[in-house]
Coordinates of C-alpha atoms and ligand atoms in Angstrom, one line a residue:
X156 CA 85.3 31.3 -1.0
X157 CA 83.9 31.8 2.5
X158 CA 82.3 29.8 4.8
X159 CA 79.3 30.3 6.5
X160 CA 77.2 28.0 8.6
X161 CA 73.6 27.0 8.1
X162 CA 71.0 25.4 9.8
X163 CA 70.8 22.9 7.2
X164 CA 74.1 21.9 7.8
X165 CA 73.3 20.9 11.1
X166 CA 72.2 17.6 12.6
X167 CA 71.2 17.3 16.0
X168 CA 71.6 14.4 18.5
X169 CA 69.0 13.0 20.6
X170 CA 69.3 10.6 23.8
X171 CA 66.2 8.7 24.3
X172 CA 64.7 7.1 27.7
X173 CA 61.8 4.8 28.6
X174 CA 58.3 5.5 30.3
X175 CA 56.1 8.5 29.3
X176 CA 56.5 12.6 30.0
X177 CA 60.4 11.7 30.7
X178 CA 62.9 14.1 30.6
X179 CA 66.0 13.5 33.1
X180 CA 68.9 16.3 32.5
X181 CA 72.8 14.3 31.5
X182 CA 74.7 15.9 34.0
X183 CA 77.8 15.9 32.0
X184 CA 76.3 17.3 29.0
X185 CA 74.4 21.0 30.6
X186 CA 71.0 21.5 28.7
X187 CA 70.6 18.1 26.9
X188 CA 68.1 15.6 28.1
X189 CA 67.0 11.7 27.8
X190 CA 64.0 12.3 27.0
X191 CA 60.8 9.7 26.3
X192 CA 59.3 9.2 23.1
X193 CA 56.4 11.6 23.4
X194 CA 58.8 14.3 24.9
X195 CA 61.1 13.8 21.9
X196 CA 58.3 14.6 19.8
X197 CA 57.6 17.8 21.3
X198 CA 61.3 18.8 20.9
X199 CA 61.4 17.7 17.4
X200 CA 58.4 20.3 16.5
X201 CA 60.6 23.2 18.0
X202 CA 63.7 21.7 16.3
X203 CA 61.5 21.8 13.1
X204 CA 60.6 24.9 13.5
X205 CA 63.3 26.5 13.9
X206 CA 64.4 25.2 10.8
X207 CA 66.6 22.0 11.6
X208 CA 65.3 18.6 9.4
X209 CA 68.2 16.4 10.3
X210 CA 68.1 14.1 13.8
X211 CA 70.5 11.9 14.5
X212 CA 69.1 9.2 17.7
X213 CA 70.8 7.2 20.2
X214 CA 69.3 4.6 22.8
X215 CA 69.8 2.6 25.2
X216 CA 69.9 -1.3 26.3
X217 CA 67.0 -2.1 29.4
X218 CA 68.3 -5.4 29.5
X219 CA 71.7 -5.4 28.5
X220 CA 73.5 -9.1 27.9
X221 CA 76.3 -10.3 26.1
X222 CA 74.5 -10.0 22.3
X223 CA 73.4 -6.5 22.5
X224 CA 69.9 -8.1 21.3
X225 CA 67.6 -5.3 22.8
X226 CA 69.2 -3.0 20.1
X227 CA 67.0 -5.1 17.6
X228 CA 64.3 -4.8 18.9
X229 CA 61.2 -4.3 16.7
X230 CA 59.8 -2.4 19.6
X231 CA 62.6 -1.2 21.2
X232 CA 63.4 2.3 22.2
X233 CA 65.2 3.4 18.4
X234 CA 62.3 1.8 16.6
X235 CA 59.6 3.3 18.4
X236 CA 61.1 6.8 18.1
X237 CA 62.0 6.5 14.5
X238 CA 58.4 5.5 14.0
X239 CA 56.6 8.4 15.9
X240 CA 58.6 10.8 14.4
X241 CA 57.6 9.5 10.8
X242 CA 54.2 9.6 12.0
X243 CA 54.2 13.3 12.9
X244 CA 56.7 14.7 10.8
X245 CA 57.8 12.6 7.4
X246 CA 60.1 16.0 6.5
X247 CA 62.6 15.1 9.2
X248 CA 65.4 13.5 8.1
X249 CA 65.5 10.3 10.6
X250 CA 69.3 9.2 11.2
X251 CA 70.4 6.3 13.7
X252 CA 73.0 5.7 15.5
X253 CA 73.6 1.8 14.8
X254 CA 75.9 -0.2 17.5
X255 CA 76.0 -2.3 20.0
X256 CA 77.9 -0.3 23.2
X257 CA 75.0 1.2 24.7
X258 CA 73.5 -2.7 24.7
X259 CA 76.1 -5.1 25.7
X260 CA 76.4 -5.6 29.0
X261 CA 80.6 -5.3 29.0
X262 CA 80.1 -2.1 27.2
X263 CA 81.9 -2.9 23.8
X264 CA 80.4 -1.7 20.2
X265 CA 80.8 -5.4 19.5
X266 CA 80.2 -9.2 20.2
X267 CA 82.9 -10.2 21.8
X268 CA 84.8 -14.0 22.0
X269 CA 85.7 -14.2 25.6
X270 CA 84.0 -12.3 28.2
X271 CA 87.0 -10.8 29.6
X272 CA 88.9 -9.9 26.8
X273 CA 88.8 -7.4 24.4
X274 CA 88.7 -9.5 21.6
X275 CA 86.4 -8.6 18.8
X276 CA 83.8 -11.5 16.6
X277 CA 83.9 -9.7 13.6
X278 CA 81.4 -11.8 12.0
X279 CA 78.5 -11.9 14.6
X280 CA 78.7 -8.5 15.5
X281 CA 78.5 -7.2 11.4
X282 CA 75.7 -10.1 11.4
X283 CA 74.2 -8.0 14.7
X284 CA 74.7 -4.9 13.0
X285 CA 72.8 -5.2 10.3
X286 CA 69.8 -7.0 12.1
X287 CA 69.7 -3.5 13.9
X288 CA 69.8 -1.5 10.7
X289 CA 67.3 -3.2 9.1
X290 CA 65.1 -3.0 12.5
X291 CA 65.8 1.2 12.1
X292 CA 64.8 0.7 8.2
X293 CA 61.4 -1.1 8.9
X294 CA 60.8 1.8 11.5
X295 CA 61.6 4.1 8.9
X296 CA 64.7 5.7 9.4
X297 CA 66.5 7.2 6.3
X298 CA 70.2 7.0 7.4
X299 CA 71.6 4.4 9.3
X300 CA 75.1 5.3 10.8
X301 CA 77.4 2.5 12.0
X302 CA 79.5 3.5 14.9
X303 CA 80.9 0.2 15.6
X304 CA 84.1 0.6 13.5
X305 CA 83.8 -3.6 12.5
X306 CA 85.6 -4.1 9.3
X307 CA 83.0 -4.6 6.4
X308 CA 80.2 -3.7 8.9
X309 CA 78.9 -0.5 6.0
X310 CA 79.1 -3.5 3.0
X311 CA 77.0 -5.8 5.0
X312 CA 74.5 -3.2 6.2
X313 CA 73.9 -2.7 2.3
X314 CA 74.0 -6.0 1.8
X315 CA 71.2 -7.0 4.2
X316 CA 69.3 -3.6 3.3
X317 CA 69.1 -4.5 -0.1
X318 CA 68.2 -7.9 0.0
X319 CA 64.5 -6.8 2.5
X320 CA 63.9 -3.8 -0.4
X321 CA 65.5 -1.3 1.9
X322 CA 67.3 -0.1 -1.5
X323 CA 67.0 3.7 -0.8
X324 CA 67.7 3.5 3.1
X325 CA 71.1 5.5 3.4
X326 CA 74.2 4.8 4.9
X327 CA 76.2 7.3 7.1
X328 CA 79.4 5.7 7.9
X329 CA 81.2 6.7 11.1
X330 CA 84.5 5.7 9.0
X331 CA 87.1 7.8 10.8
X332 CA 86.1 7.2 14.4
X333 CA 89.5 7.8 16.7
X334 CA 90.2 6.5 20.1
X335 CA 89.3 10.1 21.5
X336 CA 89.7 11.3 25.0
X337 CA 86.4 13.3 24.0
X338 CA 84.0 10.8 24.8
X339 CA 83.1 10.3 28.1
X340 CA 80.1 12.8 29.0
X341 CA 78.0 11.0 25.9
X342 CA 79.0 7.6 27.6
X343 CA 77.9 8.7 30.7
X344 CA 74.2 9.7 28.6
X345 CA 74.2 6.1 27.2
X346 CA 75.6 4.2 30.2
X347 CA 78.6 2.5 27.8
X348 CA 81.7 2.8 29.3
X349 CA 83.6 -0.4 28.6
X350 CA 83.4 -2.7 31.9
X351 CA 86.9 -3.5 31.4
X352 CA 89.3 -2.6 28.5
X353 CA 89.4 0.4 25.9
X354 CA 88.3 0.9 22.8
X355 CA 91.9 0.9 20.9
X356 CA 91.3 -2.2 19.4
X357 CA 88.8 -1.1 17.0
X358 CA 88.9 2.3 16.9
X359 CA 91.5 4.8 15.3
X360 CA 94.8 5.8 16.4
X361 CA 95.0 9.2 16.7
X362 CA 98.5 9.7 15.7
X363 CA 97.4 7.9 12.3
X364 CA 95.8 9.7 9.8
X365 CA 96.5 7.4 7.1
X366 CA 94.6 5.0 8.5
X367 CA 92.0 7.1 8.8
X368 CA 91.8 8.5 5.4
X369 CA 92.1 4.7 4.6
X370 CA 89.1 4.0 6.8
X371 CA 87.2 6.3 5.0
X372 CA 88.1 5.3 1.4
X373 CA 87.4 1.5 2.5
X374 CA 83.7 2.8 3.3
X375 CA 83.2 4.5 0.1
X376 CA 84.0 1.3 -1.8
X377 CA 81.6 -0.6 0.2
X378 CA 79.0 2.1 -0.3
X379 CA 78.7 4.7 2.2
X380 CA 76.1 7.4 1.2
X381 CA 78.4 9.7 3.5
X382 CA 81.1 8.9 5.8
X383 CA 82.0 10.7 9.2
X384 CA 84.5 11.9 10.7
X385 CA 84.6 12.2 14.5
X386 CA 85.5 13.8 17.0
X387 CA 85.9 17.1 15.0
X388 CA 88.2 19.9 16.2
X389 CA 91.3 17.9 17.0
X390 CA 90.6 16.3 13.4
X391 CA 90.6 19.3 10.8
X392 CA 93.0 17.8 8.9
X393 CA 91.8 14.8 8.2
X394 CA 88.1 16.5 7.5
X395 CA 90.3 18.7 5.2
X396 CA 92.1 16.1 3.4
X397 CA 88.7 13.5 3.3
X398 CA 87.0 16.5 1.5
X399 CA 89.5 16.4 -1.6
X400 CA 90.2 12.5 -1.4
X401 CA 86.4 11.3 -1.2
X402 CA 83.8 12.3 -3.3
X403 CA 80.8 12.1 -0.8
X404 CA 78.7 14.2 1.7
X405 CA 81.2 14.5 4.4
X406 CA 79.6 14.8 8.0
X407 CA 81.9 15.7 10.9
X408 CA 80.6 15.1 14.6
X409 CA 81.3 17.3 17.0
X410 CA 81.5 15.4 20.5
X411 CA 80.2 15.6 23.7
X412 CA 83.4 17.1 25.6
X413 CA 84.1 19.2 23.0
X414 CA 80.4 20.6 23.8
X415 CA 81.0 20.2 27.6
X416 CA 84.3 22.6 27.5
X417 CA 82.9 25.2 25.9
X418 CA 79.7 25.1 28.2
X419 CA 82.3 24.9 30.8
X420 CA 84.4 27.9 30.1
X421 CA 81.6 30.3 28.5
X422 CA 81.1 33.1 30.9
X423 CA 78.2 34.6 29.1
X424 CA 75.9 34.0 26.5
X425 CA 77.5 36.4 24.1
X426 CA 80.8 34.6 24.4
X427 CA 79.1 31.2 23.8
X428 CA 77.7 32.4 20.9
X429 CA 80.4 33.8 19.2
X430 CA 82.6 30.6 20.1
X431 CA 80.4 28.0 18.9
X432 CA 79.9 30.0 15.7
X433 CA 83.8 30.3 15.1
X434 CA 84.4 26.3 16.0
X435 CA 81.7 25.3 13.6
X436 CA 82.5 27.7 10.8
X437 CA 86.4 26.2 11.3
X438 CA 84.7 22.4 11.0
X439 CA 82.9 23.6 7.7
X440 CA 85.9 25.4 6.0
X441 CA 88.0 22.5 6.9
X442 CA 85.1 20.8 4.6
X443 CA 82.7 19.3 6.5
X444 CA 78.9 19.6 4.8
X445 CA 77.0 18.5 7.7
X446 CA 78.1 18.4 11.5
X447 CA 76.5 16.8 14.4
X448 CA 76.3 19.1 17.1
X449 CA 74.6 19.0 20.8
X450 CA 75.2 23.3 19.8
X451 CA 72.5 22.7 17.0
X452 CA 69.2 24.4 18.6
X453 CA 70.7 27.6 19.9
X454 CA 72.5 27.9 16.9
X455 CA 70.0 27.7 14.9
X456 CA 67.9 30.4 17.0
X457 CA 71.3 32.7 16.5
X458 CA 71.4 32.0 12.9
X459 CA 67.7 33.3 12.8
X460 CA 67.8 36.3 14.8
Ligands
LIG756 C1 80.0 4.6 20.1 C2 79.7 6.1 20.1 C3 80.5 7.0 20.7 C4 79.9 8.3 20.5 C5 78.8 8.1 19.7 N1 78.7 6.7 19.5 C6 81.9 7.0 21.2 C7 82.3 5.9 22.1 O1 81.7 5.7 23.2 O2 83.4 5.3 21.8 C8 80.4 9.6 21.1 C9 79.7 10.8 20.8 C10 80.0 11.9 21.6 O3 81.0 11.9 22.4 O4 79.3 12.9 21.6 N2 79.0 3.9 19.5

């Protein structure tokens, strides 16, 4: 069977900002912006028309402390976009991005239980986690994806869905995240690089894809909807084997520096289109059904034309 690439397979990420008519270029991702809410919905109704439904939306902390509490927010950035969207355009599939980097003032996806170590508190940051999730659910989103990587974060997301009446908000578990070199431009759009330590604690291993396909399996049980895999091109293999261990949509994100080096070495227009369309058709025969791509609005317009 051959693959081919859709625009419904695509999901495309979006990087909100404060204040009104706002729309300040991310230097390390060329042609993506942070954008303000009423901006975002003007991108959303070219998006639309071109034929993409799926979103997937990141914020960002104002006031960044130690909780990450401006990520629950009723009225915080997320919530406020989720909400206007729904307003405009209920046939776009809302998704959110649900963790605590982007919020906490060292940086981390999680509470932390000394402020200078890299020491996870599992139990208040799943507790944190799911207050934001259900903040994205009373917005309206219809996926919630946990980036965190905090063990049992996807069963307590449900948990606390369930018990508000959130019964049919979805979960997209970021399940195989690795400790990926491939981060940094998107860190750089969300101001959360870790103030002092890495990320290896929580995330993957890269050398270990047993772990990962482990990861994944673990989410299933505790009732993913879909589970991720991310970055995407280093990681064929393990969207390949996911695809015939784990019966559920399987969503593969490709990164920000794996859309930085090919905006970085593409000559010509032609060149960039051709590329992108060979990497994403390699991410959907390796089995992914939906990938996250910053790619997603010019491919869409190739796809058309
Ligand atoms: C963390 C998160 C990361 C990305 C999205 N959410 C990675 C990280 O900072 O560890 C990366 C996405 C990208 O590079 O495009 N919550």
């Amino acid at each position: 069977m051959k693959s081919k690439i859709s625009t419904k397979d695509l999901v495309l990420p979006f990087f909100l900002n404060a204040g009104e008519n706002n729309k300040e270029p991310i230097k390390s991702l060329p042609g993506i912006n942070r954008l303000s809410v009423d901006n975002l919905i003007e991108d959303i109704k070219e998006v639309r028309n071109l034929g993409i439904n799926k979103v997937l939306l990141f914020g960002m902390g104002k006031n960044k402390d130690l909780s990450g509490s401006d990520a629950f927010n009723e009225n915080g950035l997320v919530q406020q976009a989720v909400k206007a969207i729904k307003v405009q355009y209920k046939d776009i599939i809302v998704i959110t991005d649900v963790c605590l980097c982007a919020y906490t003032s060292h940086g981390h996806c999680g509470i932390l239980k000394s402020s200078n170590e890299v020491i996870i508190d599992n139990f208040n940051t799943i507790k944190t986690l799911a207050k934001i999730a259900l903040s994205h659910a009373r917005a309206g989103a219809d996926w919630v994806a946990p980036s965190a990587m905090a063990k049992k974060q996807v069963l307590e997301i449900r948990k606390t869905l369930d018990k508000n009446g959130y019964t049919s908000t979805k979960i997209l578990g970021y399940s195989a995240k690795f400790c990926s070199n491939f981060y940094g431009p998107f860190r750089e759009a969300v101001n959360s690089s870790p103030k002092f330590g890495d990320r290896s604690g929580y995330q993957l291993n890269f050398s270990d894809a047993k772990k990962a396909i482990k990861e994944i399996q673990d989410d299933a049980k505790e009732g993913a909807d879909a589970v991720m895999i991310k970055p995407a091109l280093c990681y064929l293999d393990i969207i390949k084997e996911a695809s015939s261990k784990v019966n559920l949509p399987l969503a593969a994100y490709n990164v920000s520096a794996e859309y930085a080096m090919v905006k970085a070495y593409c000559h010509s227009p032609d060149l960039e289109k051709k590329l992108v369309l060979e990497i994403l058709t390699s991410i959907k025969r390796a089995g992914a059904d939906l990938i996250i791509t910053y790619h997603a609005k010019e491919v869409a317009k190739w796809l058309r034309a």
